[in-house]
Structures are given as structure tokens and as C-alpha cells.
CSV table of C-alpha atoms in Angstrom, one decimal:
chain,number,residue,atom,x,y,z
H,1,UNK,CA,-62.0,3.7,22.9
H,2,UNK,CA,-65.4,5.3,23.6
H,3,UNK,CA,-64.9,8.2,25.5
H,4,UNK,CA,-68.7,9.5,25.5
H,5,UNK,CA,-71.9,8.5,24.6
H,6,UNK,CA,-75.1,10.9,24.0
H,7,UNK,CA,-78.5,9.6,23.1
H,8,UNK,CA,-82.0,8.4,24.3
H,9,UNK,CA,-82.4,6.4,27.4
H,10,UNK,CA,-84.1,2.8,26.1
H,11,UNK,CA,-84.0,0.8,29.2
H,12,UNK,CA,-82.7,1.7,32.9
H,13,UNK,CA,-82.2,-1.5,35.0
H,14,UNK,CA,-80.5,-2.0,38.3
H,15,UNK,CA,-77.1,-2.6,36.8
H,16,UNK,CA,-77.0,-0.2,33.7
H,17,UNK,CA,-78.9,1.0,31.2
H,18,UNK,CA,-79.1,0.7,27.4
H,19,UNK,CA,-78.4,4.1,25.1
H,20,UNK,CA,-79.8,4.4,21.8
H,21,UNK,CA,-77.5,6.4,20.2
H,22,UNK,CA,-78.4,6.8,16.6
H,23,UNK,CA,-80.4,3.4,16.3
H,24,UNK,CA,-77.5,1.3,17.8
H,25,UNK,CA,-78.2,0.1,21.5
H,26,UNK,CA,-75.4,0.3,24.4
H,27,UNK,CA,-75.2,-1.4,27.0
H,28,UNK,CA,-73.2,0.8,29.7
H,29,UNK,CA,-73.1,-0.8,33.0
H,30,UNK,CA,-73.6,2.5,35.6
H,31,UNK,CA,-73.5,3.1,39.7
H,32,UNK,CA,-76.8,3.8,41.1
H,33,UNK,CA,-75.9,7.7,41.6
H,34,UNK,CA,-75.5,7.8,37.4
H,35,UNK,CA,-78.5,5.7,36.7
H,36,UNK,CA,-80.7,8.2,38.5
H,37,UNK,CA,-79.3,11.3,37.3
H,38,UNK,CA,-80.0,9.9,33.3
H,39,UNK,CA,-83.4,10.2,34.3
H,40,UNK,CA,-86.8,8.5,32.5
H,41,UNK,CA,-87.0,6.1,29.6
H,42,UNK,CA,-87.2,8.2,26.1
H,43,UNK,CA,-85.0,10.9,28.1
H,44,UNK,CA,-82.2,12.4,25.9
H,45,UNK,CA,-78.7,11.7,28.2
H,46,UNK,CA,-74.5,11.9,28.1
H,47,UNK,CA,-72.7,9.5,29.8
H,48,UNK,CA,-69.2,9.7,30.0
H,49,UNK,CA,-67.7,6.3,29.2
H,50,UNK,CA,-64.4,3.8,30.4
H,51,UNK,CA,-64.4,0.4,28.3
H,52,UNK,CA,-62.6,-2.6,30.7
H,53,UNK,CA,-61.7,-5.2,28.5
H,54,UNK,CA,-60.4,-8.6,30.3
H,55,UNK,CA,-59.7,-12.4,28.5
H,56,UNK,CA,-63.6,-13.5,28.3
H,57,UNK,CA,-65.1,-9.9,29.1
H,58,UNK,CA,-66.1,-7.0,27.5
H,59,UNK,CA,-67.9,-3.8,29.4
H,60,UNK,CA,-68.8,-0.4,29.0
H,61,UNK,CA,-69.4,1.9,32.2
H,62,UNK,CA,-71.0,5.2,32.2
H,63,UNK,CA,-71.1,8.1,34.5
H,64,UNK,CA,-72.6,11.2,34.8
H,65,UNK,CA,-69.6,13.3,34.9
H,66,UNK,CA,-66.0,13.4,34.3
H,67,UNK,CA,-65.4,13.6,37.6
H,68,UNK,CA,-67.1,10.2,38.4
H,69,UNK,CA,-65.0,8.5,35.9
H,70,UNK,CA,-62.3,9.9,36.7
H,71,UNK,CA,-62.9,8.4,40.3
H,72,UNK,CA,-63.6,5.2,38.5
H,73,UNK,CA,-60.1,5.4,37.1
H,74,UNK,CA,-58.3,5.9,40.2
H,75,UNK,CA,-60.2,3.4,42.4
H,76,UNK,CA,-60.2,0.5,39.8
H,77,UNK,CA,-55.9,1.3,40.3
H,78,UNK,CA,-55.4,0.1,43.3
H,79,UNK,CA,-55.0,-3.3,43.7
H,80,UNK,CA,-58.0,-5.7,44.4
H,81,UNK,CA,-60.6,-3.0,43.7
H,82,UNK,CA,-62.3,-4.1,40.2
H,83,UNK,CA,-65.2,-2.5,38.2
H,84,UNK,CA,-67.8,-4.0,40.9
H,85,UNK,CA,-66.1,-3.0,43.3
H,86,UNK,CA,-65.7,1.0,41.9
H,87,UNK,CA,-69.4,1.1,40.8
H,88,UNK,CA,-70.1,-0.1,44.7
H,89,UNK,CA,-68.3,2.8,45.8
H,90,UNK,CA,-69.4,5.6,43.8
H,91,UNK,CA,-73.1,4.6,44.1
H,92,UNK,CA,-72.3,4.9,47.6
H,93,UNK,CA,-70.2,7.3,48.4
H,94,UNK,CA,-70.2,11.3,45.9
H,95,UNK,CA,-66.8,12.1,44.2
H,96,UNK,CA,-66.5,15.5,46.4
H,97,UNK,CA,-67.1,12.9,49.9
H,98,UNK,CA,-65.0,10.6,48.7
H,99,UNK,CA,-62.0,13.0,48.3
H,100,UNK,CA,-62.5,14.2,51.8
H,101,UNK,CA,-62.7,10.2,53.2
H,102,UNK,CA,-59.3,9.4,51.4
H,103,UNK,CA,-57.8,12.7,52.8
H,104,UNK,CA,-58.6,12.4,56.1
H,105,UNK,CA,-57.8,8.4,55.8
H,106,UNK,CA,-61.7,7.5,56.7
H,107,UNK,CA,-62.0,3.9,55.7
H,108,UNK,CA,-65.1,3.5,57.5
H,109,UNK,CA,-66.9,6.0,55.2
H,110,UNK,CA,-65.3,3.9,52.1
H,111,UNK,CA,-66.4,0.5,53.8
H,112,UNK,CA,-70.1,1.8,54.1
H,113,UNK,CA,-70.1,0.4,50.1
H,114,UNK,CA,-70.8,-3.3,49.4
């Protein structure tokens, strides 16, 4: 498994953005929140990685921090809520907001994410 991916920034889109690390090109799907804290095209970044592997599907999602993908990890466990449905979140709501929402059983807050 990838766990962590450090290189230049090649191409930021809306849905991800391609690392060069070393002359080979990922493509790591990202929430908006990690997309603009990569920063700039020819910028030197980290993103922390999960790979989700399903029958006809392959993807690699980035973060900015550990503590995003860890958030990743523990939203795409519960039942119904996918990859999409995780990124959604986290672009929508921060880790440290998130934590307070589930605590103090806010679904509102969560819902706010398409």
C-alpha cells in the first residue's frame, strides 16, 4: 500500500491533482481543503495517501495530514458513506469541527456537505 507520497505538484484540478514523484505521475483524488493547502503548480508537496480498490476501480486519495486521512478512514466505515461521500465531507467540514459535530451529535453541521 502507498502510505505517502512527496514530490512536485504537476496538475491541480477540481477533483485531484497529479504528483510527480521522481518522473512517475500520480493521480491522487483530494477534498478541496487538501487541494488548496498543496499549493501552486511546480510546488514541492506531501500528501498522505489511502488506496480504495473495488471490482472495476482503482483510486488513490491524498490529504494533507494524518489526521485528514485518518478522518477519511473512519467516515468511509460506516455504512453508505463511500470515498465521494468522505472527500464531500472533509472539504466541507475541518477534522478538529468535525470531532466536535459528531460529539455533540450535530448532523446538521455534517449535512452542510454535498
Amino acid at each position: 500500500m502507498i502510505g505517502k507520497l512527496t514530490g512536485i505538484v504537476d496538475t491541480v484540478d477540481e477533483d485531484g491533482v497529479i504528483l510527480d514523484v521522481n518522473g512517475v505521475g500520480y493521480l491522487v483524488q483530494a477534498s478541496a481543503r487538501t487541494l488548496s493547502a498543496l499549493g501552486k503548480t511546480d510546488d514541492f508537496a506531501t500528501v498522505f495517501t489511502e488506496m480504495q480498490v473495488s471490482e472495476n476501480d482503482m483510486r488513490l486519495i491524498g490529504f494533507a495530514t494524518r489526521e485528514e486521512r485518518d478522518w477519511f478512514r473512519l467516515l468511509t466505515g460506516v455504512q453508505g458513506v463511500g470515498g465521494k461521500v468522505g472527500l464531500a465531507i472533509l472539504s466541507a467540514i475541518e477534522p478538529a469541527d468535525l470531532a466536535l459535530a459528531i460529539g455533540s451529535g450535530d448532523a446538521a453541521m455534517v449535512a452542510r456537505a454535498n
